[in-house]
Tab-separated table of C-alpha atoms in Angstrom:
chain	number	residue	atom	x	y	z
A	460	UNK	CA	17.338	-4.820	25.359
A	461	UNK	CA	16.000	-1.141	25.292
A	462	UNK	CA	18.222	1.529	23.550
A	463	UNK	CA	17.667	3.519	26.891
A	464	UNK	CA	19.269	0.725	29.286
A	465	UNK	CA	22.935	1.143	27.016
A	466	UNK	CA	24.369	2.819	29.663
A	467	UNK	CA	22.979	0.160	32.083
A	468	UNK	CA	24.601	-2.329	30.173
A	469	UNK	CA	27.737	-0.900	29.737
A	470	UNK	CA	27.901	-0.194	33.432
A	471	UNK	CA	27.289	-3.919	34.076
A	472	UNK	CA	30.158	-4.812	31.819
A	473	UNK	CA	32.579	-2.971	33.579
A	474	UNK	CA	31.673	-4.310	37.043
A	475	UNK	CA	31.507	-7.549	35.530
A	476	UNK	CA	35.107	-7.875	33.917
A	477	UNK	CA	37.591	-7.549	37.259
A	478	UNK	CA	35.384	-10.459	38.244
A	479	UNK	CA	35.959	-12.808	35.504
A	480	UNK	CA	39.332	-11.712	35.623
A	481	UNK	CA	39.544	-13.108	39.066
A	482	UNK	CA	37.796	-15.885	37.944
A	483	UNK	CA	40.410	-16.729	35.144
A	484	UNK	CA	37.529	-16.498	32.915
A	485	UNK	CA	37.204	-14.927	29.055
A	486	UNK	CA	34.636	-12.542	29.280
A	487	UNK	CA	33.331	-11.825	25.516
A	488	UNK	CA	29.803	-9.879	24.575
A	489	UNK	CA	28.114	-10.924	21.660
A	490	UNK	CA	26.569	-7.798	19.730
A	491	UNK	CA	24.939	-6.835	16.240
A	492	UNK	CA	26.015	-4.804	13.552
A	493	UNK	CA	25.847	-0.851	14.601
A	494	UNK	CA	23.039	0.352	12.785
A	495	UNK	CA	19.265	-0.408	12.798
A	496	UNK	CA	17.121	-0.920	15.525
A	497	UNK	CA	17.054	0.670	18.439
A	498	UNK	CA	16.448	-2.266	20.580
A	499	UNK	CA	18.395	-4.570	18.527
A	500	UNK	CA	21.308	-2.479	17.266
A	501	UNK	CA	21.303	1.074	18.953
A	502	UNK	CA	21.193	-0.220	22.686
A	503	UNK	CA	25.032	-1.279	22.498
A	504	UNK	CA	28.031	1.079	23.373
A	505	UNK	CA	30.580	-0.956	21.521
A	506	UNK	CA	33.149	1.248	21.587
A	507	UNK	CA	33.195	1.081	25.844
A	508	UNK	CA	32.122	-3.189	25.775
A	509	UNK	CA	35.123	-2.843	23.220
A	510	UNK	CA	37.542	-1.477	25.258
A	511	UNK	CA	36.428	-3.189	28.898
A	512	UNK	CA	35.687	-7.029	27.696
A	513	UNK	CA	38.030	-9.367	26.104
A	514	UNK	CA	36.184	-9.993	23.325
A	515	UNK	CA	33.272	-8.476	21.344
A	516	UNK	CA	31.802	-11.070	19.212
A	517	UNK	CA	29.796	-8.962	15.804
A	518	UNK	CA	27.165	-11.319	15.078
A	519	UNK	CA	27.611	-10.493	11.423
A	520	UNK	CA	23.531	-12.073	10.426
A	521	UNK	CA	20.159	-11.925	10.233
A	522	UNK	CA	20.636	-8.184	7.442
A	523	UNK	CA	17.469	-9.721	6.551
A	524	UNK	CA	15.981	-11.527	9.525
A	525	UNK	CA	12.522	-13.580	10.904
A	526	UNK	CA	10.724	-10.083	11.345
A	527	UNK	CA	11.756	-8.550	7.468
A	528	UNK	CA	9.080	-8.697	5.235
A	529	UNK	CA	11.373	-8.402	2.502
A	530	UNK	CA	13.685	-10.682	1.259
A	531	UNK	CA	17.002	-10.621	1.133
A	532	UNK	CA	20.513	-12.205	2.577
A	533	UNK	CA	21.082	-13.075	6.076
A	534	UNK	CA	24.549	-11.693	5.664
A	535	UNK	CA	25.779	-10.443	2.773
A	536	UNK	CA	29.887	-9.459	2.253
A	537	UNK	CA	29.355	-5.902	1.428
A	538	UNK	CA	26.943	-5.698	4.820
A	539	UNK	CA	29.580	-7.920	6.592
A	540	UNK	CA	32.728	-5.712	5.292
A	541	UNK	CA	30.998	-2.206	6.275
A	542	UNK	CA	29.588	-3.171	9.532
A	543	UNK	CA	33.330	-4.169	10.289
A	544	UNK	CA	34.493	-1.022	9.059
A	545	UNK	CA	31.654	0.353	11.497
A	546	UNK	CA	33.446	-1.319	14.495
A	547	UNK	CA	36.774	-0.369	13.609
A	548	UNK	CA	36.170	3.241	12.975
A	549	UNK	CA	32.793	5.007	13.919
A	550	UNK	CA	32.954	2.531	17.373
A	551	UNK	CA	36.904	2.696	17.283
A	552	UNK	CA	36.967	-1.149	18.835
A	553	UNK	CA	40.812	-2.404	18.470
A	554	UNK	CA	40.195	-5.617	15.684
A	555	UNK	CA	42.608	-7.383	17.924
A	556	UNK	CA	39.105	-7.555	20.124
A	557	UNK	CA	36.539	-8.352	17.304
A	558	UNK	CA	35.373	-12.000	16.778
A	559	UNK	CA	33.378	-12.200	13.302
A	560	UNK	CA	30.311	-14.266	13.883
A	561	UNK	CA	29.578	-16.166	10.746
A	562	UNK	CA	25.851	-17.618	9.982
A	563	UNK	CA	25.871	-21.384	9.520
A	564	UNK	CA	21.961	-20.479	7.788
A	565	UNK	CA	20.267	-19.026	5.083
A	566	UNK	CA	16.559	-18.432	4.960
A	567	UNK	CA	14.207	-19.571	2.306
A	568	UNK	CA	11.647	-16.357	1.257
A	569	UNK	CA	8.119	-17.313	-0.066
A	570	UNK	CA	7.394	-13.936	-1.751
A	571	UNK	CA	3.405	-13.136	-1.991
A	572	UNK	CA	1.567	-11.816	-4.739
A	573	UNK	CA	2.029	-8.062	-2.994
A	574	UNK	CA	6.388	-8.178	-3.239
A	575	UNK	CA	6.295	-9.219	0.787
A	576	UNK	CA	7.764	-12.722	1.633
A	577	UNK	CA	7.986	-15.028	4.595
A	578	UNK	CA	11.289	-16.498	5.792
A	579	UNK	CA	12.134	-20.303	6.454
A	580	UNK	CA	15.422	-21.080	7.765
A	581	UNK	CA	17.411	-23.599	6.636
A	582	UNK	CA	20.448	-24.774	8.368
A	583	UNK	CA	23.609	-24.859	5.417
A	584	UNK	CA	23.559	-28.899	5.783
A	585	UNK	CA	19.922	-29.132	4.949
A	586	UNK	CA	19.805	-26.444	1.801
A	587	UNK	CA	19.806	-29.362	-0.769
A	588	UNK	CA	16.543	-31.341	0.978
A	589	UNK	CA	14.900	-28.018	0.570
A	590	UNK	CA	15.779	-27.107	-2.433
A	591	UNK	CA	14.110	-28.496	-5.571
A	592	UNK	CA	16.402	-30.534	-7.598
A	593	UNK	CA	18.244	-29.109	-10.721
A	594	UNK	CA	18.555	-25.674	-9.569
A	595	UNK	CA	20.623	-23.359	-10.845
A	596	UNK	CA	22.493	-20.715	-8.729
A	597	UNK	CA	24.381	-17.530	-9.795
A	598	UNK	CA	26.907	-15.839	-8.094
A	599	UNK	CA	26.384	-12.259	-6.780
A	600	UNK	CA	30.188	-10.824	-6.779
A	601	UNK	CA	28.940	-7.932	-4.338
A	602	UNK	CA	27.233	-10.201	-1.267
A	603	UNK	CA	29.734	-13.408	-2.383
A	604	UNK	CA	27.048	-15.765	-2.493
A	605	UNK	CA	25.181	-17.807	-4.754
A	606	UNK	CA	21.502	-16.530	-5.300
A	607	UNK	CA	18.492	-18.885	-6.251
A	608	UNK	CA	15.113	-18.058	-7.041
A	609	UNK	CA	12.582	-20.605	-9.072
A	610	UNK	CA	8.630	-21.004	-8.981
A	611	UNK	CA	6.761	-24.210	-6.932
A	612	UNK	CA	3.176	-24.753	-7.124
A	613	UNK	CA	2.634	-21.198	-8.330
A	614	UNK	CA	4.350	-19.365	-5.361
A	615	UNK	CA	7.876	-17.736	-6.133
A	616	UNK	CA	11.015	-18.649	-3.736
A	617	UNK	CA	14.153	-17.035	-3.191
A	618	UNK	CA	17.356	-17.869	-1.084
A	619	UNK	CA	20.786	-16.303	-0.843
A	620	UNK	CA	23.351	-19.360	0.024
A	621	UNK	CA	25.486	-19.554	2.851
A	622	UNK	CA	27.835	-22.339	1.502
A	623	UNK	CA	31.417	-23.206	1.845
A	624	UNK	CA	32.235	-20.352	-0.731
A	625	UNK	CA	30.820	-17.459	0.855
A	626	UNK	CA	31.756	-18.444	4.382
A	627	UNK	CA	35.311	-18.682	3.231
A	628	UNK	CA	35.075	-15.091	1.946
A	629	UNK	CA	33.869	-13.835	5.401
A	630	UNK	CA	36.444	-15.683	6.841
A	631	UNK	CA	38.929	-13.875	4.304
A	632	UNK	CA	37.159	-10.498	6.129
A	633	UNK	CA	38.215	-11.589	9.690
A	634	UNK	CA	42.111	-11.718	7.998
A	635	UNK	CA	42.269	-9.189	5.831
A	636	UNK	CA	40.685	-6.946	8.683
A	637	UNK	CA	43.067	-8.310	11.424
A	638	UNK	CA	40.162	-9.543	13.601
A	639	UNK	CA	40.775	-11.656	16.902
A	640	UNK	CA	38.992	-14.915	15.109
A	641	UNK	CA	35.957	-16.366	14.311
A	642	UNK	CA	33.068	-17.931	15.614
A	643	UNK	CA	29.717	-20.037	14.536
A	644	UNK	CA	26.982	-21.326	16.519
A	645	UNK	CA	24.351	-24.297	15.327
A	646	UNK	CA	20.865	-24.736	17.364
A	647	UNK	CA	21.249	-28.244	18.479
A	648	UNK	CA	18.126	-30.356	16.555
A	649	UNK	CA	17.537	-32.300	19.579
């Protein structure tokens, strides 16, 4: 979506809603963190989706997605926490209205010889087939996660873990922030 079709959008939202309200339906819009792109991020007014739809649903991933060339976490907590803080006050969305989107993934970053990397994502339940055996993670206090980085046939490789522990402190965002709930999605492998 183009940053100059936001109003478009919006304006389809609110002729949307008394229609799924007629409906009976739940109508909730999924959207990214409020910063960043202009076609990704910038072409969503979340403070009128906010207030019109039943739901907004902050797809709290991808701070370091397929189209970085530098790697990093797909959602770290400090990202998570201050995008949140984003939607409560800069977009003034009522929490009571925000469903925290939590990645099920991680990506794997072959750096190259020049500090840029390619991502590989791997789904949580497939992080130990990936991963060599015997590694050993640390835990980053500031993103919550466990970080590993080791050396394979002379290339360097670096993932942030998405793991029971960090998703539980995301999930510890969605409560301490008030939020409506929380939601994950998988890509089905068929």
């Amino acid at each position: 979506m183009y940053q100059a079709d936001k109003d478009k959008f919006s304006r389809f939202i609110i002729e949307l809603d008394p229609r799924m309200k007629e409906l009976g339906v739940v109508l909730s819009v999924d959207v990214t963190a409020p910063d960043g792109d202009a076609n990704w991020s910038l072409c969503y007014d979340r403070n009128v989706i906010g207030h019109v739809a039943d739901y907004l649903i902050f797809m709290a991933y991808d701070q370091y997605g397929a189209s970085s060339t530098k790697p990093g976490t797909t959602a770290g907590y400090n990202w998570v926490e201050a995008n949140i803080k984003k939607f409560l006050g800069q977009e003034d969305v009522d929490p009571e209205k925000i469903i925290l989107g939590i990645p099920l993934y991680m990506r794997l970053w072959e750096e190259e010889e020049d500090g840029t990397a390619k991502p590989e994502v791997v789904n949580m339940r497939d992080m130990f087939d990936v991963l060599p055996e015997n590694q050993v993670a640390t835990w980053d206090e500031e993103l919550k996660q466990y970080y590993v980085e080791y050396e394979e046939d002379g290339k360097k490789y670096k993932m942030w873990v998405e793991n029971e522990k960090s998703v539980g402190e995301k999930i510890n965002l969605a409560n301490q922030y008030n939020l409506a709930g929380i939601a994950f999605w998988e890509k089905d492998r068929g």
